Short mmCIF file of C-alpha atoms in Angstrom, two decimals:
data_model
loop_
_atom_site.label_atom_id
_atom_site.label_comp_id
_atom_site.label_asym_id
_atom_site.label_seq_id
_atom_site.Cartn_x
_atom_site.Cartn_y
_atom_site.Cartn_z
CA MET A 1119 0.00 0.00 0.00
CA LEU A 1120 2.92 2.34 0.65
CA LEU A 1121 5.07 1.36 -2.34
CA GLY A 1122 3.32 3.91 -4.55
CA GLU A 1123 2.17 7.41 -3.70
CA PRO A 1124 0.82 7.16 -0.13
CA SER A 1125 -2.57 8.71 0.54
CA GLY A 1126 -4.47 9.36 3.73
CA ASP A 1127 -6.49 6.15 3.35
CA THR A 1128 -3.53 3.86 2.60
CA VAL A 1129 -1.52 5.30 5.47
CA GLU A 1130 -4.41 4.81 7.89
CA VAL A 1131 -4.88 1.16 6.86
CA ALA A 1132 -1.12 0.48 6.92
CA VAL A 1133 -0.74 1.97 10.40
CA ALA A 1134 -3.68 -0.05 11.75
CA PHE A 1135 -2.20 -3.23 10.26
CA VAL A 1136 1.30 -2.64 11.65
CA LYS A 1137 -0.05 -1.87 15.11
CA GLU A 1138 -1.49 -5.39 15.19
CA CYS A 1139 1.60 -7.24 13.99
CA GLY A 1140 4.45 -4.79 14.54
CA ALA A 1141 6.28 -7.05 17.00
CA THR A 1142 6.49 -9.81 14.42
CA LEU A 1143 7.46 -7.40 11.64
CA LEU A 1144 10.37 -6.17 13.74
CA GLU A 1145 11.68 -9.73 13.80
CA VAL A 1146 11.12 -10.74 10.18
CA SER A 1147 11.24 -7.44 8.26
CA PRO A 1148 12.41 -4.41 10.28
CA ARG A 1149 12.81 -2.37 7.05
CA VAL A 1150 9.05 -1.78 7.11
CA PHE A 1151 9.54 0.91 9.72
CA ASP A 1152 12.15 2.63 7.54
CA ILE A 1153 9.38 3.15 4.98
CA PHE A 1154 7.27 4.97 7.56
CA ARG A 1155 10.21 7.12 8.65
CA GLY A 1156 10.88 8.00 5.02
CA ILE A 1157 7.27 9.08 4.55
CA LEU A 1158 7.57 11.36 7.57
CA GLN A 1159 10.77 12.94 6.27
CA GLU A 1160 9.25 13.66 2.86
CA GLY A 1161 6.57 15.72 4.59
CA ASP A 1162 3.91 15.29 1.89
CA LEU A 1163 1.31 13.84 4.24
CA GLU A 1164 -1.82 15.44 5.59
CA TYR A 1165 -1.63 16.47 9.23
CA THR A 1166 -3.90 13.59 10.38
CA SER A 1167 -1.86 10.97 8.52
CA LYS A 1168 1.37 12.46 9.84
CA CYS A 1169 0.10 12.14 13.42
CA LEU A 1170 -0.82 8.49 12.80
CA VAL A 1171 2.65 7.66 11.52
CA GLU A 1172 4.34 9.52 14.38
CA SER A 1173 2.25 7.59 16.92
CA LEU A 1174 3.26 4.35 15.22
CA VAL A 1175 6.99 5.13 15.19
CA SER A 1176 6.90 6.01 18.88
CA ILE A 1177 5.39 2.66 19.93
CA ASN A 1178 7.64 0.24 21.79
CA PHE A 1179 6.56 -3.02 20.16
CA GLU A 1180 8.51 -5.10 22.66
CA ASN A 1181 5.60 -4.46 25.00
CA HIS A 1182 3.07 -5.37 22.30
CA LYS A 1183 3.66 -9.04 21.61
CA ALA A 1184 2.08 -10.48 18.50
CA ILE A 1185 0.57 -13.31 20.54
CA ARG A 1186 -0.64 -12.88 24.07
CA PRO A 1187 1.01 -15.36 26.46
CA GLU A 1188 -2.38 -16.80 27.46
CA LEU A 1189 -3.17 -17.51 23.81
CA ASP A 1190 0.21 -18.98 22.92
CA LEU A 1191 -1.04 -22.57 23.13
CA LEU A 1192 0.77 -24.27 20.26
CA ASP A 1193 3.82 -26.38 21.00
CA GLU A 1194 4.87 -26.59 17.36
CA LYS A 1195 4.82 -23.50 15.20
CA VAL A 1196 5.10 -23.52 11.42
CA THR A 1197 5.64 -20.33 9.47
CA HIS A 1198 4.17 -20.18 5.97
CA ILE A 1199 5.97 -17.68 3.75
CA ILE A 1200 4.16 -16.67 0.57
CA SER A 1201 5.70 -14.40 -2.03
CA LEU A 1202 3.61 -11.93 -3.98
CA PHE A 1203 5.32 -13.21 -7.10
CA ASP A 1204 4.53 -16.90 -6.58
CA GLU A 1205 1.75 -18.59 -8.50
CA ILE A 1206 -0.96 -19.34 -5.98
CA ASP A 1207 -4.05 -21.46 -6.51
CA PRO A 1208 -6.97 -19.12 -5.69
CA GLU A 1209 -9.20 -22.15 -4.92
CA THR A 1210 -12.18 -20.53 -6.56
CA SER A 1211 -14.25 -23.63 -5.78
CA LEU A 1212 -14.44 -22.35 -2.22
CA ASP A 1213 -16.45 -19.37 -3.48
CA VAL A 1214 -19.36 -21.72 -4.14
CA PHE A 1215 -21.44 -22.78 -1.16
CA LYS A 1216 -21.56 -26.53 -0.65
CA PRO A 1217 -23.74 -27.94 2.14
CA ASP A 1218 -21.90 -30.16 4.60
CA PRO A 1219 -23.81 -33.47 4.93
CA GLU A 1220 -22.29 -33.91 8.40
CA PHE A 1221 -22.73 -30.31 9.53
CA HIS A 1222 -24.10 -31.03 13.01
CA GLN A 1223 -21.48 -33.68 13.77
CA ASN A 1224 -18.67 -31.36 12.65
CA GLU A 1225 -20.14 -28.50 14.69
CA ARG A 1226 -20.08 -30.69 17.79
CA LYS A 1227 -16.48 -31.69 17.09
CA TYR A 1228 -15.55 -28.02 16.69
CA GLU A 1229 -17.24 -27.06 19.96
CA GLN A 1230 -15.47 -29.88 21.80
CA LEU A 1231 -12.11 -28.84 20.33
CA LYS A 1232 -12.75 -25.20 21.19
CA ARG A 1233 -13.57 -26.05 24.79
CA LYS A 1234 -10.47 -28.24 25.00
CA ILE A 1235 -8.15 -25.51 23.71
CA LEU A 1236 -9.68 -22.44 25.33
CA GLY A 1237 -10.88 -24.11 28.49
CA GLU A 1238 -14.43 -22.85 28.09
CA GLU A 1239 -17.15 -24.27 30.26
CA GLU A 1240 -19.76 -26.58 28.81
CA ASP A 1241 -22.48 -24.73 26.93
CA HIS A 1242 -25.17 -26.46 28.88
CA THR A 1243 -24.96 -26.52 32.63
CA GLU A 1244 -26.51 -29.28 34.66
CA THR A 1245 -29.44 -26.99 35.41
CA ASP A 1246 -30.02 -26.37 31.72
CA LEU A 1247 -29.99 -30.10 31.01
CA VAL A 1248 -32.44 -30.84 33.80
CA SER A 1249 -34.74 -28.13 32.47
CA LEU A 1250 -34.47 -29.50 28.93
CA ARG A 1251 -35.21 -33.05 30.06
CA ARG A 1252 -38.23 -31.86 32.02
CA LYS A 1253 -39.62 -30.07 28.98
CA ILE A 1254 -39.05 -33.12 26.78
CA TYR A 1255 -40.76 -35.37 29.34
CA GLN A 1256 -43.74 -33.05 29.68
CA THR A 1257 -44.07 -32.70 25.92
CA ILE A 1258 -43.98 -36.45 25.31
CA THR A 1259 -46.38 -37.41 28.12
CA SER A 1260 -48.91 -34.70 27.22
CA SER A 1261 -49.08 -35.51 23.49
CA LEU A 1262 -52.04 -37.23 21.88
CA ASN A 1263 -49.94 -39.45 19.61
CA TYR A 1264 -46.40 -39.79 18.32
CA GLU A 1265 -47.05 -37.38 15.43
CA ASP A 1266 -48.25 -34.74 17.86
CA ALA A 1267 -45.23 -35.37 20.11
CA GLY A 1268 -42.81 -35.18 17.20
CA HIS A 1269 -44.32 -31.91 15.98
CA LYS A 1270 -44.14 -30.31 19.42
CA LEU A 1271 -40.57 -31.45 20.05
CA LEU A 1272 -39.39 -30.19 16.67
CA GLN A 1273 -41.31 -26.93 16.49
CA LEU A 1274 -41.76 -25.82 20.08
CA LEU A 1275 -38.62 -27.01 21.87
CA ARG A 1276 -36.36 -26.47 18.86
CA ILE A 1277 -33.69 -28.94 19.88
CA LYS A 1278 -30.29 -27.38 19.23
CA PRO A 1279 -27.31 -29.14 17.65
CA GLY A 1280 -25.61 -31.14 20.38
CA GLN A 1281 -28.84 -31.76 22.30
CA GLU A 1282 -30.04 -34.65 20.13
CA MET A 1283 -28.68 -37.26 22.53
CA GLU A 1284 -30.68 -35.78 25.40
CA LEU A 1285 -33.85 -36.15 23.37
CA CYS A 1286 -33.07 -39.76 22.41
CA VAL A 1287 -32.28 -40.68 26.02
CA MET A 1288 -35.53 -39.13 27.23
CA ILE A 1289 -37.58 -40.97 24.60
CA LEU A 1290 -36.17 -44.27 25.82
CA GLU A 1291 -36.48 -43.35 29.50
CA CYS A 1292 -40.12 -42.38 29.05
CA CYS A 1293 -40.62 -45.66 27.22
CA THR A 1294 -39.17 -47.72 30.08
CA GLU A 1295 -41.40 -45.94 32.61
CA GLU A 1296 -44.44 -47.59 31.02
CA ILE A 1297 -45.82 -50.84 32.43
CA THR A 1298 -45.62 -52.48 29.00
CA TYR A 1299 -44.03 -51.46 25.73
CA ARG A 1300 -45.95 -48.87 23.72
CA SER A 1301 -45.29 -48.59 20.01
CA PHE A 1302 -45.77 -44.83 20.45
CA TYR A 1303 -42.10 -44.53 21.41
CA GLY A 1304 -40.79 -46.67 18.58
CA HIS A 1305 -42.74 -44.58 16.06
CA LEU A 1306 -41.44 -41.40 17.68
CA ALA A 1307 -37.83 -42.60 17.47
CA HIS A 1308 -38.44 -43.64 13.85
CA ARG A 1309 -39.66 -40.16 13.01
CA PHE A 1310 -36.57 -38.49 14.43
CA CYS A 1311 -34.25 -40.94 12.66
CA LEU A 1312 -35.90 -39.95 9.40
CA LYS A 1313 -35.46 -36.30 10.32
CA SER A 1314 -31.68 -36.26 10.71
CA LYS A 1315 -28.63 -38.52 10.63
CA ALA A 1316 -27.66 -36.99 13.96
CA TYR A 1317 -30.53 -38.85 15.63
CA ILE A 1318 -29.54 -42.10 13.95
CA GLU A 1319 -26.05 -41.77 15.40
CA CYS A 1320 -27.50 -40.98 18.82
CA PHE A 1321 -29.75 -44.04 18.83
CA LYS A 1322 -26.84 -46.19 17.64
CA ASN A 1323 -24.77 -44.97 20.57
CA LEU A 1324 -27.72 -45.43 22.88
CA PHE A 1325 -28.07 -49.06 21.77
CA VAL A 1326 -24.45 -49.72 22.71
CA GLN A 1327 -24.80 -47.90 26.03
CA GLN A 1328 -27.90 -49.88 26.94
CA TYR A 1329 -26.38 -53.20 25.93
CA VAL A 1330 -23.29 -52.79 28.12
CA THR A 1331 -25.38 -51.70 31.12
CA LEU A 1332 -28.23 -54.22 30.90
CA HIS A 1333 -27.33 -55.58 34.33
CA ARG A 1334 -28.57 -52.33 35.85
CA LEU A 1335 -32.08 -52.72 34.46
CA GLU A 1336 -35.04 -54.42 36.04
CA THR A 1337 -36.40 -57.33 34.04
CA ASN A 1338 -39.44 -55.41 32.82
CA LYS A 1339 -37.37 -52.41 31.72
CA LEU A 1340 -34.91 -54.73 30.00
CA ARG A 1341 -37.81 -56.27 28.08
CA ILE A 1342 -39.12 -52.85 27.05
CA VAL A 1343 -35.67 -51.69 25.87
CA ALA A 1344 -35.34 -54.81 23.71
CA MET A 1345 -38.81 -54.31 22.20
CA PHE A 1346 -38.08 -50.63 21.57
CA PHE A 1347 -34.93 -51.36 19.56
CA ALA A 1348 -36.62 -54.25 17.77
CA HIS A 1349 -39.30 -51.82 16.62
CA VAL A 1350 -36.76 -49.28 15.34
CA LEU A 1351 -34.66 -51.96 13.63
CA ALA A 1352 -37.66 -53.61 11.99
CA ALA A 1353 -38.62 -50.23 10.54
CA ASP A 1354 -35.07 -49.84 9.16
CA ALA A 1355 -34.84 -46.54 11.01
CA LEU A 1356 -31.67 -47.78 12.68
CA PRO A 1357 -28.84 -49.47 10.73
CA TRP A 1358 -28.60 -53.18 11.47
CA GLU A 1359 -24.88 -52.83 11.90
CA VAL A 1360 -25.55 -52.00 15.57
CA LEU A 1361 -26.19 -55.71 16.09
CA GLY A 1362 -22.49 -56.22 15.48
CA ASN A 1363 -21.98 -55.03 19.07
CA ILE A 1364 -23.55 -58.28 20.31
CA ARG A 1365 -21.05 -61.13 20.59
CA LEU A 1366 -23.09 -64.24 21.23
CA THR A 1367 -20.76 -66.62 23.04
CA GLU A 1368 -20.93 -68.20 26.48
CA GLU A 1369 -18.05 -66.07 27.75
CA ASP A 1370 -19.26 -62.78 26.27
CA THR A 1371 -22.87 -62.91 27.42
CA THR A 1372 -24.61 -62.72 30.76
CA THR A 1373 -28.08 -63.68 31.91
CA PHE A 1374 -29.21 -60.13 31.23
CA SER A 1375 -27.75 -59.91 27.74
CA ARG A 1376 -29.19 -63.31 26.78
CA ILE A 1377 -32.66 -62.20 27.85
CA PHE A 1378 -32.20 -59.00 25.85
CA VAL A 1379 -31.07 -60.84 22.70
CA LYS A 1380 -33.87 -63.37 23.08
CA ILE A 1381 -36.59 -60.71 23.25
CA LEU A 1382 -34.95 -58.59 20.56
CA PHE A 1383 -34.84 -61.40 18.00
CA GLN A 1384 -38.24 -62.81 18.89
CA GLU A 1385 -39.75 -59.37 18.33
CA LEU A 1386 -37.86 -58.97 15.06
CA SER A 1387 -39.13 -62.37 13.94
CA GLU A 1388 -42.70 -61.44 14.82
CA LYS A 1389 -42.50 -58.15 12.92
CA LEU A 1390 -40.53 -59.31 9.88
CA GLY A 1391 -41.38 -62.99 9.55
CA VAL A 1392 -39.22 -64.60 6.86
CA GLY A 1393 -37.78 -61.15 6.23
CA LEU A 1394 -35.60 -61.61 9.30
CA ASP A 1395 -33.83 -64.62 7.82
CA GLU A 1396 -33.38 -62.78 4.51
CA LYS A 1397 -31.87 -59.85 6.37
CA LEU A 1398 -29.47 -62.02 8.36
CA GLN A 1399 -28.42 -64.05 5.31
CA ASP A 1400 -27.60 -60.98 3.23
CA PRO A 1401 -24.01 -61.57 1.98
CA ALA A 1402 -23.26 -57.87 2.32
CA MET A 1403 -24.03 -58.05 6.05
CA GLU A 1404 -22.29 -61.36 6.77
CA GLU A 1405 -19.26 -59.74 8.38
CA THR A 1406 -21.48 -57.44 10.45
CA PHE A 1407 -23.45 -60.34 11.92
CA GLU A 1408 -20.45 -62.58 12.52
CA PRO A 1409 -20.29 -61.75 16.26
CA ILE A 1410 -23.85 -63.10 16.57
CA PHE A 1411 -23.05 -66.17 14.46
CA PRO A 1412 -19.37 -66.68 15.38
CA LYS A 1413 -17.24 -68.89 13.17
CA ASP A 1414 -13.97 -68.65 15.07
CA HIS A 1415 -14.43 -71.82 17.16
CA PRO A 1416 -16.81 -74.82 17.09
CA LYS A 1417 -17.70 -74.19 20.73
CA ASN A 1418 -18.92 -70.69 19.94
CA MET A 1419 -20.75 -71.91 16.85
CA ARG A 1420 -22.63 -74.51 18.90
CA PHE A 1421 -23.53 -72.00 21.58
CA SER A 1422 -25.08 -69.63 19.02
CA MET A 1423 -26.99 -72.47 17.36
CA LYS A 1424 -28.31 -73.82 20.68
CA PHE A 1425 -29.31 -70.35 21.83
CA PHE A 1426 -31.44 -69.57 18.78
CA THR A 1427 -32.88 -73.09 18.74
CA PHE A 1428 -33.88 -72.69 22.40
CA ILE A 1429 -35.77 -69.45 21.69
CA GLY A 1430 -37.54 -70.95 18.68
CA LEU A 1431 -35.44 -69.37 15.95
CA GLY A 1432 -33.12 -72.22 15.03
CA GLY A 1433 -33.91 -71.67 11.35
CA ILE A 1434 -31.77 -68.54 11.15
CA THR A 1435 -28.64 -70.56 11.99
CA GLY A 1436 -28.86 -72.73 8.86
CA LYS A 1437 -25.66 -71.40 7.32
CA LEU A 1438 -23.83 -71.82 10.62
CA ARG A 1439 -24.97 -75.46 10.85
CA GLN A 1440 -23.69 -76.19 7.37
CA LEU A 1441 -20.34 -74.65 8.21
CA LEU A 1442 -20.05 -76.68 11.42
CA GLN A 1443 -20.90 -79.92 9.61
CA ALA A 1444 -18.24 -79.16 7.01
CA LEU A 1445 -15.63 -79.06 9.77
CA TYR A 1446 -16.21 -82.73 10.64
#
């Protein structure tokens, strides 16, 4: 800006810029200040511009560090030097807006990273979460049907990005408070899964959380949780890959997890009929379902076969039986 004939505007912008990064310029290019001194000596500036330059020259930049100590958080620093004469890719494609299909997930990652670096407190305090859960509970329990509940939760509460998990947890908790399973909750979960991938991810995580903590549930609640996820899976609202978290062996299961798997698959069989076997025999999903139908050891293969035979679903282990027979 100062290489040509300096004007009042260019001097003002240049002074403002140098005030922000003068400490660094002193280290990498101290000649910049010679340019300002030369402009002063020529005396062709307006009075206002001359005062700006004089104030700049008088600043002791040693007391104006480029980076505040409390913000100097990087252990490794890399300096990128770009010449005005180098050919630079302008990346014009960035001028065109492109929607991010994983916007909400990336926003959450950014917020987590920001809190980690800057040490900010969580956006939602415990009080805020309690208030949100109360509103969700009241909205669900006061709704006429799942469509009414879904509309109110979406339009009135306006769940913010990052709060989806709270909604999913409350849907399941409300479901387990019932005496018996109500399809109302499965339909409600289905609706939110169709609404956004963020809810699908939340229910996938919730499935895993519930499965590893089944021992904490009463028998009736365990039954309701299994029926809830069977409903969502049968509707294809939740990817069947979540079943890959179930490893059906004697060592990897407990009384609680066996009851859960029993009810889950019996409900799936009732809802899908022969469609269940078709789903489980899909070659594209064979690797996903291998923990349920383990092939690593004959003992585990027999356990899986006996388990499904005991609960009346021995037919879905046909491929496993053939494989076991081929071993002998």
